[in-house]
Amino acid sequence: MIDYTRQEHHEFLAATDEALANANLQLALSRLGDTLGSRNREAFAQLRESSLLRERARAIKDATLLRLEEHLATLERSILARGGQVHYAADSADACRIIGDLVEAAGGRKVVKSKSMTTEEIHLNRALGERGIDVVETDFGEYILQVAEQRPSHLVAPAVHLTVGNVAEILSNSAGRALPADAPQLAAYARETLRAEFASADVGITGANFAVAETGTIVLVSNEGNARLTVSLPRVHIAVMGMEKVIPRLADLPVFLKVLARAATGQKLSIYTSLITGARRAGELDGAEQFHLVVLDNGRSRILGGPLRESLFCIRCGACLNACPVYRNIGGHAYGGVYAGPIGAVLTPLYDGLQANPHLPHASSLCGACQAACPVKIAIPEMLIKLREQLHDDPATGSKFEALVYGLWARAMRRPWAYRLATWLATRTVGRLKRGSPWLRRLPGVGGWTAARDFPAPAAQRFRDWWREEQRG
């Protein structure tokens, strides 16, 4: 039996059923809209001309991807000029090998790590563990999940699926004593434990929210300060980023900082914004002695040249998750991959394969809330429809029954007389028999439609007929 909280999987339907029946998870998810979701909307409402700012961020992303190779070359030159090293990884295995070699070359046996979805994507902790390297997560949410041996369920709030009581139970087992179900006291316990880990670590590993090509600067955004300790205390700093994270100029950075914090947590700016430009230089007191940047492809080059290129605009804020009615009912683990929610329903099929994840493009009502919440206005519903179109064209994933129904519907829509006959029959039969309620709770043969929702019943009269009667007076 798959433990969806711990294992990646392709069992979307079964994981969804389990999530909907989990009372603790439903309690945790119910808080989501009242916290992150509402803060996001309020923050953008208070920002003058926020729509124009989001358009500007989108335009920068679009223009950068058009000349991505050139910007990456500029970034490499800038980092080399400041004493750092740049490494290119074709896929997850390549990235893990490079990072493992760097840690061992530095004589490192202990790594502290700040929150990074890119390192989750390549399963870095497991790879380093297999080489005998001790990895300690230092983001509070990630630390909880590491102790619990669970996966993140949200891009910026990885432990959002847990209640305070859950966290107290998890950390009590690790501490060997009972900890109170009180958030400040639990955070104090984690802070005390992690300080010792920072002091004894050889290598610090981070992600990168952005990388500025013209200066070679890595930008880290956090609210806990752990990223700053990760890059300043250990002797070696390794940053890992997807190749799409580069931005051309330092002048572009404020645009993204303004929209990222508001979209992620509803803040004007995150508490800590760290700009790391190379290794520590002579006369400087802080910083690592070595700096390495690992640039990950892992399928991004393929996506860059395809119809879903816009998915590379994502800045990993999690706003689309907070707005999505599907995510807010099933949480992140049901999606199966590293990335959850609407953007995960796009990214996971792109990275892991559409045939292995045929349900994800359908895990959306296409209501558009994700696009409205996205700080760079990614057309997520449109991309989900494109993925559905690819599924439709793939005989290995198509349903014969569904193809028959849609085929009949398409024929009717192309023939006005057939459409008129179908609507006449629907109103004269089901529409008139179903006068007590405007909803159908069961549909023979297609029970999936009504398993968790009602289906609107046909009206008792067609609009065409009503209009004709009105014209007659």
Short mmCIF file of C-alpha atoms in Angstrom, two decimals:
data_model
loop_
_atom_site.label_atom_id
_atom_site.label_comp_id
_atom_site.label_asym_id
_atom_site.label_seq_id
_atom_site.Cartn_x
_atom_site.Cartn_y
_atom_site.Cartn_z
CA MET A 1 0.00 0.00 0.00
CA ILE A 2 1.37 3.40 -0.99
CA ASP A 3 1.89 6.00 1.71
CA TYR A 4 1.08 9.10 -0.31
CA THR A 5 2.62 11.44 2.26
CA ARG A 6 6.02 9.75 1.81
CA GLN A 7 6.14 8.34 -1.72
CA GLU A 8 5.75 9.89 -5.13
CA HIS A 9 3.12 7.96 -7.08
CA HIS A 10 0.78 7.82 -10.06
CA GLU A 11 -2.33 6.91 -8.07
CA PHE A 12 -4.19 10.21 -8.31
CA LEU A 13 -7.72 8.86 -7.92
CA ALA A 14 -6.95 6.63 -4.94
CA ALA A 15 -4.89 9.35 -3.26
CA THR A 16 -7.72 11.84 -3.80
CA ASP A 17 -10.25 9.52 -2.14
CA GLU A 18 -7.92 9.11 0.81
CA ALA A 19 -7.36 12.86 1.11
CA LEU A 20 -11.08 13.64 1.06
CA ALA A 21 -11.65 11.14 3.87
CA ASN A 22 -8.82 12.50 6.06
CA ALA A 23 -10.42 14.74 8.69
CA ASN A 24 -7.09 16.17 9.91
CA LEU A 25 -6.06 17.07 6.36
CA GLN A 26 -9.41 18.71 5.66
CA LEU A 27 -9.03 20.75 8.85
CA ALA A 28 -5.55 21.89 7.81
CA LEU A 29 -6.64 22.73 4.25
CA SER A 30 -9.63 24.73 5.48
CA ARG A 31 -7.18 27.20 7.03
CA LEU A 32 -5.49 27.75 3.70
CA GLY A 33 -8.05 30.09 2.15
CA ASP A 34 -8.28 32.17 5.32
CA THR A 35 -4.52 32.66 5.49
CA LEU A 36 -2.39 32.48 2.35
CA GLY A 37 -5.23 32.84 -0.16
CA SER A 38 -6.89 35.91 1.37
CA ARG A 39 -3.53 37.57 2.16
CA ASN A 40 -2.54 37.20 -1.49
CA ARG A 41 -5.68 38.95 -2.72
CA GLU A 42 -5.46 41.72 -0.12
CA ALA A 43 -1.77 42.39 -0.83
CA PHE A 44 -2.31 42.86 -4.56
CA ALA A 45 -5.44 44.95 -3.97
CA GLN A 46 -3.35 47.37 -1.89
CA LEU A 47 -0.59 47.67 -4.50
CA ARG A 48 -1.20 50.43 -7.03
CA GLU A 49 -1.12 49.27 -10.63
CA SER A 50 -0.34 45.73 -9.55
CA SER A 51 -1.66 44.37 -12.83
CA LEU A 52 0.90 46.41 -14.77
CA LEU A 53 3.67 45.18 -12.46
CA ARG A 54 2.64 41.59 -13.06
CA GLU A 55 2.58 42.24 -16.80
CA ARG A 56 6.12 43.62 -16.49
CA ALA A 57 7.30 40.50 -14.66
CA ARG A 58 5.71 38.35 -17.32
CA ALA A 59 7.35 40.35 -20.12
CA ILE A 60 10.79 40.00 -18.49
CA LYS A 61 10.34 36.24 -18.21
CA ASP A 62 9.20 35.99 -21.82
CA ALA A 63 12.08 38.05 -23.17
CA THR A 64 14.63 36.20 -21.02
CA LEU A 65 13.54 32.78 -22.28
CA LEU A 66 13.87 33.98 -25.88
CA ARG A 67 17.60 34.52 -25.28
CA LEU A 68 18.13 32.05 -22.45
CA GLU A 69 21.41 30.63 -23.73
CA GLU A 70 22.91 34.10 -23.96
CA HIS A 71 21.82 35.06 -20.43
CA LEU A 72 23.17 31.82 -18.96
CA ALA A 73 26.53 32.47 -20.63
CA THR A 74 26.58 35.98 -19.14
CA LEU A 75 25.71 34.56 -15.72
CA GLU A 76 28.56 32.04 -15.96
CA ARG A 77 31.09 34.74 -16.91
CA SER A 78 29.96 36.94 -14.02
CA ILE A 79 30.25 34.13 -11.47
CA LEU A 80 33.67 33.03 -12.74
CA ALA A 81 34.89 36.63 -12.53
CA ARG A 82 34.00 36.65 -8.83
CA GLY A 83 35.76 33.41 -8.00
CA GLY A 84 32.79 31.04 -8.21
CA GLN A 85 32.24 27.92 -10.32
CA VAL A 86 29.31 26.99 -12.57
CA HIS A 87 28.24 23.42 -13.33
CA TYR A 88 25.59 22.31 -15.84
CA ALA A 89 23.47 19.24 -15.08
CA ALA A 90 21.49 17.54 -17.84
CA ASP A 91 19.16 15.67 -15.48
CA SER A 92 18.56 14.71 -11.84
CA ALA A 93 21.19 11.99 -11.74
CA ASP A 94 23.77 14.32 -13.23
CA ALA A 95 22.95 17.07 -10.72
CA CYS A 96 23.14 14.71 -7.74
CA ARG A 97 26.47 13.32 -8.95
CA ILE A 98 27.94 16.82 -9.37
CA ILE A 99 26.77 17.96 -5.94
CA GLY A 100 27.92 14.77 -4.24
CA ASP A 101 31.35 15.10 -5.84
CA LEU A 102 31.60 18.74 -4.72
CA VAL A 103 30.71 17.85 -1.13
CA GLU A 104 33.21 15.01 -1.01
CA ALA A 105 35.94 17.10 -2.67
CA ALA A 106 35.50 19.63 0.13
CA GLY A 107 35.83 16.85 2.71
CA GLY A 108 32.26 17.42 3.76
CA ARG A 109 30.26 14.89 5.74
CA LYS A 110 27.48 17.13 7.00
CA VAL A 111 25.28 19.41 4.87
CA VAL A 112 22.75 21.98 6.02
CA LYS A 113 20.15 22.80 3.44
CA SER A 114 17.63 25.59 3.06
CA LYS A 115 14.27 25.08 1.40
CA SER A 116 14.54 24.33 -2.32
CA MET A 117 11.94 22.72 -4.60
CA THR A 118 14.64 22.14 -7.22
CA THR A 119 16.56 19.89 -4.84
CA GLU A 120 13.28 18.11 -4.06
CA GLU A 121 12.83 17.63 -7.81
CA ILE A 122 16.18 15.83 -8.12
CA HIS A 123 15.78 13.91 -4.82
CA LEU A 124 19.06 15.31 -3.56
CA ASN A 125 18.71 14.25 0.09
CA ARG A 126 18.33 10.60 -0.84
CA ALA A 127 21.26 10.73 -3.26
CA LEU A 128 23.58 12.35 -0.71
CA GLY A 129 22.40 9.94 1.98
CA GLU A 130 23.39 7.01 -0.23
CA ARG A 131 26.91 8.46 -0.32
CA GLY A 132 27.03 8.61 3.48
CA ILE A 133 26.55 12.38 3.65
CA ASP A 134 24.34 13.67 6.46
CA VAL A 135 21.78 16.25 5.26
CA VAL A 136 19.79 18.45 7.66
CA GLU A 137 16.85 20.53 6.44
CA THR A 138 16.81 23.91 8.17
CA ASP A 139 13.51 25.47 7.03
CA PHE A 140 11.10 24.78 9.90
CA GLY A 141 8.48 23.16 7.70
CA GLU A 142 11.03 21.10 5.82
CA TYR A 143 12.68 20.08 9.11
CA ILE A 144 9.34 18.78 10.40
CA LEU A 145 8.83 16.79 7.22
CA GLN A 146 12.36 15.38 7.31
CA VAL A 147 11.77 14.13 10.86
CA ALA A 148 8.40 12.68 9.80
CA GLU A 149 9.90 11.27 6.57
CA GLN A 150 7.17 12.98 4.57
CA ARG A 151 7.13 14.95 1.31
CA PRO A 152 6.26 18.66 0.98
CA SER A 153 2.63 19.29 0.11
CA HIS A 154 2.87 22.98 -0.81
CA LEU A 155 5.47 25.05 -2.67
CA VAL A 156 6.05 27.64 0.08
CA ALA A 157 4.32 26.03 3.07
CA PRO A 158 5.57 22.46 2.83
CA ALA A 159 3.92 21.26 6.05
CA VAL A 160 0.58 23.03 5.53
CA HIS A 161 -1.16 19.64 5.62
CA LEU A 162 -0.23 19.19 9.29
CA THR A 163 -1.99 20.64 12.31
CA VAL A 164 -0.08 21.96 15.34
CA GLY A 165 -1.02 18.77 17.15
CA ASN A 166 0.49 16.69 14.35
CA VAL A 167 3.73 18.70 14.55
CA ALA A 168 3.94 18.36 18.33
CA GLU A 169 3.59 14.58 18.03
CA ILE A 170 6.24 14.35 15.29
CA LEU A 171 8.83 16.51 17.08
CA SER A 172 8.13 14.88 20.46
CA ASN A 173 9.15 11.52 19.02
CA SER A 174 12.39 13.08 17.77
CA ALA A 175 13.09 15.00 20.99
CA GLY A 176 12.45 12.02 23.25
CA ARG A 177 10.14 14.12 25.41
CA ALA A 178 6.65 15.53 25.19
CA LEU A 179 6.51 18.91 23.46
CA PRO A 180 3.43 21.12 23.84
CA ALA A 181 1.07 21.71 20.93
CA ASP A 182 2.08 25.35 20.85
CA ALA A 183 3.58 26.83 17.68
CA PRO A 184 6.06 29.28 19.33
CA GLN A 185 7.40 26.59 21.69
CA LEU A 186 7.76 24.10 18.86
CA ALA A 187 9.61 26.70 16.77
CA ALA A 188 11.90 27.42 19.75
CA TYR A 189 12.74 23.72 20.01
CA ALA A 190 13.60 23.55 16.30
CA ARG A 191 15.69 26.74 16.51
CA GLU A 192 17.74 25.37 19.41
CA THR A 193 18.28 22.05 17.64
CA LEU A 194 19.21 23.55 14.28
CA ARG A 195 21.70 26.12 15.62
CA ALA A 196 24.07 23.30 16.52
CA GLU A 197 23.69 21.81 13.03
CA PHE A 198 24.62 25.11 11.35
CA ALA A 199 27.73 25.41 13.52
CA SER A 200 29.02 21.95 12.64
CA ALA A 201 28.12 21.76 8.93
CA ASP A 202 30.79 21.63 6.21
CA VAL A 203 28.60 22.54 3.26
CA GLY A 204 25.48 24.67 2.81
CA ILE A 205 23.09 23.90 -0.05
CA THR A 206 20.41 26.31 -1.21
CA GLY A 207 18.16 26.82 -4.16
CA ALA A 208 17.98 30.16 -5.95
CA ASN A 209 14.85 32.24 -6.37
CA PHE A 210 16.62 34.26 -9.05
CA ALA A 211 20.11 34.54 -10.55
CA VAL A 212 21.13 37.93 -11.96
CA ALA A 213 23.17 37.43 -15.12
CA GLU A 214 24.97 40.79 -15.27
CA THR A 215 26.33 40.56 -11.70
CA GLY A 216 26.46 36.81 -11.02
CA THR A 217 24.26 37.32 -7.97
CA ILE A 218 22.14 34.54 -6.46
CA VAL A 219 18.99 35.81 -4.76
CA LEU A 220 17.46 33.91 -1.84
CA VAL A 221 14.11 34.89 -0.34
CA SER A 222 12.99 33.49 3.01
CA ASN A 223 11.13 34.36 6.19
CA GLU A 224 13.14 32.40 8.73
CA GLY A 225 16.75 33.44 8.25
CA ASN A 226 17.90 29.88 7.79
CA ALA A 227 18.98 30.52 4.19
CA ARG A 228 21.30 33.29 5.37
CA LEU A 229 22.92 31.00 7.95
CA THR A 230 23.19 28.24 5.35
CA VAL A 231 25.29 30.42 3.03
CA SER A 232 27.38 32.17 5.67
CA LEU A 233 28.49 29.55 8.24
CA PRO A 234 29.64 26.47 6.26
CA ARG A 235 32.91 26.62 4.29
CA VAL A 236 31.26 25.74 0.98
CA HIS A 237 28.05 27.06 -0.58
CA ILE A 238 26.35 25.13 -3.39
CA ALA A 239 23.30 26.72 -5.04
CA VAL A 240 21.03 24.63 -7.27
CA MET A 241 18.62 26.23 -9.73
CA GLY A 242 16.54 25.42 -12.75
CA MET A 243 17.94 27.10 -15.87
CA GLU A 244 14.83 29.29 -16.20
CA LYS A 245 15.59 31.17 -12.94
CA VAL A 246 18.07 33.56 -14.56
CA ILE A 247 17.06 37.22 -15.02
CA PRO A 248 19.18 39.59 -17.12
CA ARG A 249 19.68 42.68 -14.93
CA LEU A 250 19.76 43.68 -11.29
CA ALA A 251 17.17 46.34 -12.21
CA ASP A 252 14.73 43.50 -13.00
CA LEU A 253 14.94 42.10 -9.49
CA PRO A 254 12.63 44.58 -7.65
CA VAL A 255 9.81 43.71 -10.05
CA PHE A 256 9.97 40.05 -9.04
CA LEU A 257 10.54 40.69 -5.34
CA LYS A 258 7.37 42.81 -5.20
CA VAL A 259 5.16 40.21 -6.84
CA LEU A 260 6.77 37.12 -5.29
CA ALA A 261 6.26 38.07 -1.65
CA ARG A 262 2.70 39.29 -2.22
CA ALA A 263 1.74 36.18 -4.17
CA ALA A 264 3.40 33.72 -1.78
CA THR A 265 2.49 35.04 1.67
CA GLY A 266 0.76 38.40 1.21
CA GLN A 267 3.81 40.33 2.43
CA LYS A 268 5.17 43.49 0.82
CA LEU A 269 8.61 41.87 1.01
CA SER A 270 9.81 38.67 2.61
CA ILE A 271 11.67 39.07 5.92
CA TYR A 272 15.03 38.09 4.46
CA THR A 273 16.24 38.81 0.93
CA SER A 274 19.86 37.66 0.56
CA LEU A 275 22.00 38.59 -2.45
CA ILE A 276 25.06 36.33 -2.75
CA THR A 277 27.70 37.40 -5.26
CA GLY A 278 30.50 34.82 -5.35
CA ALA A 279 32.59 33.44 -2.53
CA ARG A 280 34.02 35.44 0.39
CA ARG A 281 36.75 37.78 -0.74
CA ALA A 282 39.85 39.01 1.07
CA GLY A 283 38.93 41.35 3.91
CA GLU A 284 35.32 40.12 4.17
CA LEU A 285 34.20 38.54 7.44
CA ASP A 286 31.17 36.57 6.23
CA GLY A 287 30.47 34.10 3.49
CA ALA A 288 31.64 30.74 2.24
CA GLU A 289 35.18 30.10 1.03
CA GLN A 290 33.86 28.37 -2.11
CA PHE A 291 30.78 29.08 -4.19
CA HIS A 292 29.30 26.71 -6.78
CA LEU A 293 26.19 27.14 -8.91
CA VAL A 294 24.57 24.02 -10.38
CA VAL A 295 22.28 24.87 -13.34
CA LEU A 296 19.70 22.15 -13.93
CA ASP A 297 18.04 21.31 -17.25
CA ASN A 298 16.08 18.12 -16.46
CA GLY A 299 13.70 18.53 -19.42
CA ARG A 300 13.48 22.32 -19.43
CA SER A 301 15.24 22.64 -22.82
CA ARG A 302 12.60 20.38 -24.31
CA ILE A 303 9.78 22.42 -22.75
CA LEU A 304 11.40 25.65 -23.92
CA GLY A 305 10.84 24.74 -27.55
CA GLY A 306 7.30 23.38 -27.11
CA PRO A 307 3.75 24.71 -26.83
CA LEU A 308 3.86 24.74 -23.01
CA ARG A 309 6.91 27.00 -22.78
CA GLU A 310 4.96 29.42 -20.59
CA SER A 311 5.18 26.95 -17.69
CA LEU A 312 8.82 28.09 -17.34
CA PHE A 313 7.55 31.53 -16.25
CA CYS A 314 6.67 30.03 -12.84
CA ILE A 315 8.47 31.63 -9.88
CA ARG A 316 7.29 28.94 -7.40
CA CYS A 317 5.17 31.24 -5.20
CA GLY A 318 2.34 28.76 -4.62
CA ALA A 319 -0.41 31.34 -5.25
CA CYS A 320 -2.21 29.09 -7.73
CA LEU A 321 -2.42 26.35 -5.10
CA ASN A 322 -4.03 28.68 -2.58
CA ALA A 323 -6.65 29.75 -5.11
CA CYS A 324 -7.46 26.34 -6.57
CA PRO A 325 -10.71 24.69 -5.35
CA VAL A 326 -9.30 21.27 -6.23
CA TYR A 327 -6.04 21.71 -4.29
CA ARG A 328 -7.95 23.15 -1.33
CA ASN A 329 -9.90 19.89 -1.09
CA ILE A 330 -7.24 17.27 -1.76
CA GLY A 331 -3.93 18.89 -0.71
CA GLY A 332 -0.57 18.40 -2.35
CA HIS A 333 0.27 14.74 -1.84
CA ALA A 334 -2.58 13.52 -4.04
CA TYR A 335 -0.92 15.01 -7.13
CA GLY A 336 1.85 12.42 -6.89
CA GLY A 337 4.82 14.47 -8.06
CA VAL A 338 7.05 17.06 -6.44
CA TYR A 339 4.96 19.97 -7.70
CA ALA A 340 1.31 20.13 -6.64
CA GLY A 341 -1.71 22.22 -7.48
CA PRO A 342 -2.58 23.71 -10.87
CA ILE A 343 1.03 24.39 -11.87
CA GLY A 344 1.95 20.89 -10.66
CA ALA A 345 -0.78 19.47 -12.90
CA VAL A 346 1.16 21.04 -15.78
CA LEU A 347 4.76 20.50 -14.64
CA THR A 348 4.51 16.89 -13.47
CA PRO A 349 3.24 15.54 -16.84
CA LEU A 350 5.94 17.60 -18.58
CA TYR A 351 8.76 16.28 -16.39
CA ASP A 352 7.46 12.79 -15.61
CA GLY A 353 5.44 12.01 -18.73
CA LEU A 354 1.81 12.56 -19.69
CA GLN A 355 0.97 8.86 -20.04
CA ALA A 356 2.10 8.23 -16.46
CA ASN A 357 -0.03 11.12 -15.16
CA PRO A 358 -3.22 11.13 -17.29
CA HIS A 359 -5.49 12.38 -14.51
CA LEU A 360 -3.55 15.52 -13.62
CA PRO A 361 -4.64 17.68 -16.59
CA HIS A 362 -8.23 16.92 -15.52
CA ALA A 363 -7.59 17.89 -11.88
CA SER A 364 -8.97 21.36 -12.50
CA SER A 365 -12.37 22.98 -12.88
CA LEU A 366 -10.78 25.45 -15.37
CA CYS A 367 -12.37 28.24 -13.32
CA GLY A 368 -9.37 30.50 -13.95
CA ALA A 369 -8.67 31.29 -10.27
CA CYS A 370 -5.09 30.03 -10.70
CA GLN A 371 -4.38 32.40 -13.57
CA ALA A 372 -5.96 35.30 -11.69
CA ALA A 373 -3.74 34.61 -8.67
CA CYS A 374 -0.51 34.01 -10.61
CA PRO A 375 1.94 36.92 -10.23
CA VAL A 376 3.15 36.46 -13.82
CA LYS A 377 -0.32 35.65 -15.21
CA ILE A 378 0.55 32.18 -16.50
CA ALA A 379 -2.36 30.84 -18.57
CA ILE A 380 -2.57 27.60 -16.59
CA PRO A 381 -6.11 26.66 -17.73
CA GLU A 382 -5.04 27.00 -21.35
CA MET A 383 -2.04 24.74 -20.78
CA LEU A 384 -4.21 22.14 -19.02
CA ILE A 385 -6.52 22.12 -22.06
CA LYS A 386 -3.50 21.61 -24.33
CA LEU A 387 -2.44 18.62 -22.22
CA ARG A 388 -6.00 17.24 -22.42
CA GLU A 389 -5.82 17.65 -26.18
CA GLN A 390 -2.58 15.62 -26.23
CA LEU A 391 -4.28 12.93 -24.15
CA HIS A 392 -7.21 12.88 -26.56
CA ASP A 393 -4.83 12.31 -29.47
CA ASP A 394 -3.01 9.50 -27.67
CA PRO A 395 -4.81 6.16 -28.23
CA ALA A 396 -2.98 4.64 -25.25
CA THR A 397 -4.66 7.00 -22.77
CA GLY A 398 -8.02 7.69 -24.45
CA SER A 399 -11.33 6.24 -23.26
CA LYS A 400 -13.47 4.61 -25.96
CA PHE A 401 -16.68 5.54 -24.16
CA GLU A 402 -15.54 9.13 -23.76
CA ALA A 403 -14.51 9.25 -27.42
CA LEU A 404 -17.99 7.97 -28.41
CA VAL A 405 -19.78 10.60 -26.28
CA TYR A 406 -17.63 13.47 -27.50
CA GLY A 407 -17.92 12.21 -31.08
CA LEU A 408 -21.73 12.27 -30.89
CA TRP A 409 -21.62 15.71 -29.28
CA ALA A 410 -19.33 17.03 -32.02
CA ARG A 411 -21.64 15.70 -34.75
CA ALA A 412 -24.64 17.31 -33.10
CA MET A 413 -22.87 20.66 -32.77
CA ARG A 414 -22.01 20.61 -36.48
CA ARG A 415 -25.66 19.97 -37.48
CA PRO A 416 -28.15 22.56 -36.18
CA TRP A 417 -31.15 20.27 -36.73
CA ALA A 418 -29.48 17.53 -34.64
CA TYR A 419 -28.66 19.94 -31.84
CA ARG A 420 -32.24 21.27 -31.82
CA LEU A 421 -33.62 17.71 -31.70
CA ALA A 422 -31.27 16.73 -28.84
CA THR A 423 -32.20 19.74 -26.71
CA TRP A 424 -35.92 19.22 -27.46
CA LEU A 425 -35.68 15.61 -26.30
CA ALA A 426 -33.74 16.61 -23.17
CA THR A 427 -36.27 19.25 -22.10
CA ARG A 428 -39.30 17.06 -22.87
CA THR A 429 -37.97 14.08 -20.96
CA VAL A 430 -35.51 14.68 -18.11
CA GLY A 431 -36.18 18.43 -17.97
CA ARG A 432 -39.92 17.99 -17.34
CA LEU A 433 -39.66 14.93 -15.13
CA LYS A 434 -37.07 16.63 -12.91
CA ARG A 435 -39.18 19.56 -11.75
CA GLY A 436 -38.52 19.10 -8.03
CA SER A 437 -34.82 19.96 -8.24
CA PRO A 438 -32.56 21.66 -10.78
CA TRP A 439 -29.86 19.03 -10.12
CA LEU A 440 -29.29 15.42 -11.10
CA ARG A 441 -27.67 13.34 -8.39
CA ARG A 442 -27.17 10.21 -10.51
CA LEU A 443 -26.33 9.68 -14.16
CA PRO A 444 -26.70 6.06 -15.35
CA GLY A 445 -23.45 4.76 -16.83
CA VAL A 446 -21.36 7.83 -15.95
CA GLY A 447 -21.54 7.80 -12.16
CA GLY A 448 -18.16 9.50 -11.88
CA TRP A 449 -19.76 12.80 -12.84
CA THR A 450 -22.08 12.70 -9.83
CA ALA A 451 -19.92 10.82 -7.31
CA ALA A 452 -18.87 14.04 -5.56
CA ARG A 453 -21.11 16.70 -7.15
CA ASP A 454 -24.57 17.19 -8.64
CA PHE A 455 -25.12 17.64 -12.35
CA PRO A 456 -27.37 20.45 -13.59
CA ALA A 457 -30.64 19.10 -14.96
CA PRO A 458 -31.93 20.32 -18.34
CA ALA A 459 -34.48 23.10 -18.17
CA ALA A 460 -38.12 22.18 -18.70
CA GLN A 461 -38.19 24.47 -21.74
CA ARG A 462 -35.58 25.39 -24.33
CA PHE A 463 -34.55 29.04 -24.56
CA ARG A 464 -35.56 28.93 -28.22
CA ASP A 465 -39.12 27.91 -27.27
CA TRP A 466 -39.33 30.45 -24.44
CA TRP A 467 -38.18 33.21 -26.78
CA ARG A 468 -40.74 32.27 -29.42
CA GLU A 469 -43.52 32.42 -26.84
CA GLU A 470 -42.36 35.79 -25.62
CA GLN A 471 -42.38 37.17 -29.16
CA ARG A 472 -45.95 35.99 -29.64
CA GLY A 473 -46.94 37.89 -26.51
#
